[in-house]
Structure formats: C-alpha cells, structure tokens
Coordinates of C-alpha atoms in Angstrom, one line a residue:
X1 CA 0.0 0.0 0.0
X2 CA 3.0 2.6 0.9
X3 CA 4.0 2.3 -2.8
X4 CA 0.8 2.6 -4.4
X5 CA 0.7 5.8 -1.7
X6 CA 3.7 7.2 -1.0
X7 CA 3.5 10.9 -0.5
X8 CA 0.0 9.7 1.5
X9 CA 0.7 7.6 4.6
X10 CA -3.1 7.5 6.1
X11 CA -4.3 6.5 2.7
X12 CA -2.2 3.6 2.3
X13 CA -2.9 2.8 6.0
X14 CA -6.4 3.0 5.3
X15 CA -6.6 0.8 2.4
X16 CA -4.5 -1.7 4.1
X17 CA -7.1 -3.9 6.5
X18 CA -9.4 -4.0 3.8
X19 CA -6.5 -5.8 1.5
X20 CA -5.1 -8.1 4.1
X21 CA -8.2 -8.9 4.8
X22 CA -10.6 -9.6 1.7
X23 CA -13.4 -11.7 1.1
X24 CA -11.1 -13.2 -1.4
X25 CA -8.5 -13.4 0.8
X26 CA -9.9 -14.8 3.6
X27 CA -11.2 -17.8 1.2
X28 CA -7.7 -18.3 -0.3
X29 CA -6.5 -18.5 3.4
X30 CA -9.0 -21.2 4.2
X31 CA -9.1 -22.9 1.2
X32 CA -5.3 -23.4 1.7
X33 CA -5.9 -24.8 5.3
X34 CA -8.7 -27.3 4.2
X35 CA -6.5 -28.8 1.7
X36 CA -3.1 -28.9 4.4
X37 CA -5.4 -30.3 7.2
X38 CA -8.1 -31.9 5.4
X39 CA -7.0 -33.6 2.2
X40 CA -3.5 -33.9 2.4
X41 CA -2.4 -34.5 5.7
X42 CA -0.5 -38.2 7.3
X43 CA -0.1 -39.8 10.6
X44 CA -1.2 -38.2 13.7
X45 CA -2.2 -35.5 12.2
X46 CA -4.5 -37.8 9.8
X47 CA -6.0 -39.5 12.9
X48 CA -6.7 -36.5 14.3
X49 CA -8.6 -35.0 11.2
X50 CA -10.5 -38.3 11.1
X51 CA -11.8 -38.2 14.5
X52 CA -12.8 -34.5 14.2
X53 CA -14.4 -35.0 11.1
X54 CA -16.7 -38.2 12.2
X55 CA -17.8 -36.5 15.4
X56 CA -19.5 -34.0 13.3
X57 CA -22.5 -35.1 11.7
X58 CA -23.2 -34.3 7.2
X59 CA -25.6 -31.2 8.1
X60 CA -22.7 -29.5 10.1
X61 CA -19.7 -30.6 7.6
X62 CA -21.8 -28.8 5.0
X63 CA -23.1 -25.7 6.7
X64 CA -19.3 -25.5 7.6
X65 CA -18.1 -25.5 4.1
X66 CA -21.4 -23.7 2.8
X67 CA -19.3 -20.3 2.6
X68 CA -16.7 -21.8 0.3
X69 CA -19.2 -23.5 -2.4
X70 CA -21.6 -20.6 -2.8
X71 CA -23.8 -21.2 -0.3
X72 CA -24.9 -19.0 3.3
X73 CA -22.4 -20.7 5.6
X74 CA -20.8 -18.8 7.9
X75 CA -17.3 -17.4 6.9

C-alpha cells in the first residue's frame, strides 16, 4: 500500500485492513488450510482429522463448508 501511496501515509494505511483482509483473501487463506489439514495430511495429524471429522454429523460438515461452495455458511 506505501508504494501505491507514498506521498500519502493514512491513505495507504487505510486501504490496508481491507486488502489483508478480503473476502477473497480470507477464502484463499481457508481454502489453503482445508487442503493442508483436510485432504492432504498423514499420521497423527491424519488420525486427528478423522476423529474431528466423524464427530461431526453431514448437516454440520456442509453448513461449515457452505461459505466456500456458494452457499450462506458462515465465513
């Protein structure tokens, strides 16, 4: 933001939250998470994603990916 604003430091600092933290950002971010700690992960780790996911029942594993596939989730 400082070099798309450098003569204006409370413009750049202004328009900075608002990049970081995008919409589109935010579903990069978790999109990169689900595929580390849901698709892709071994071992431990693994056996802990498998007994997260099968205490939660289909309704909730949906409503909590609803956000990502176009639909009203939360997120």
């Amino acid at each position: 933001m400082l070099g798309s604003h450098p003569d204006d430091f409370v413009t750049a600092l202004e328009k900075l939250p608002r990049a970081a933290f995008s919409p589109h950002r935010a579903r990069e971010l978790l999109s990169r998470a689900i595929g580390e700690h849901i698709y892709h992960p071994a071992g431990e780790h693994a056996r802990l994603r498998n007994a997260i996911m099968s205490a939660k029942s289909s309704e909730t594993g949906y409503r909590d990916l609803a956000w990502l596939y176009g639909g009203r989730g939360g997120g």
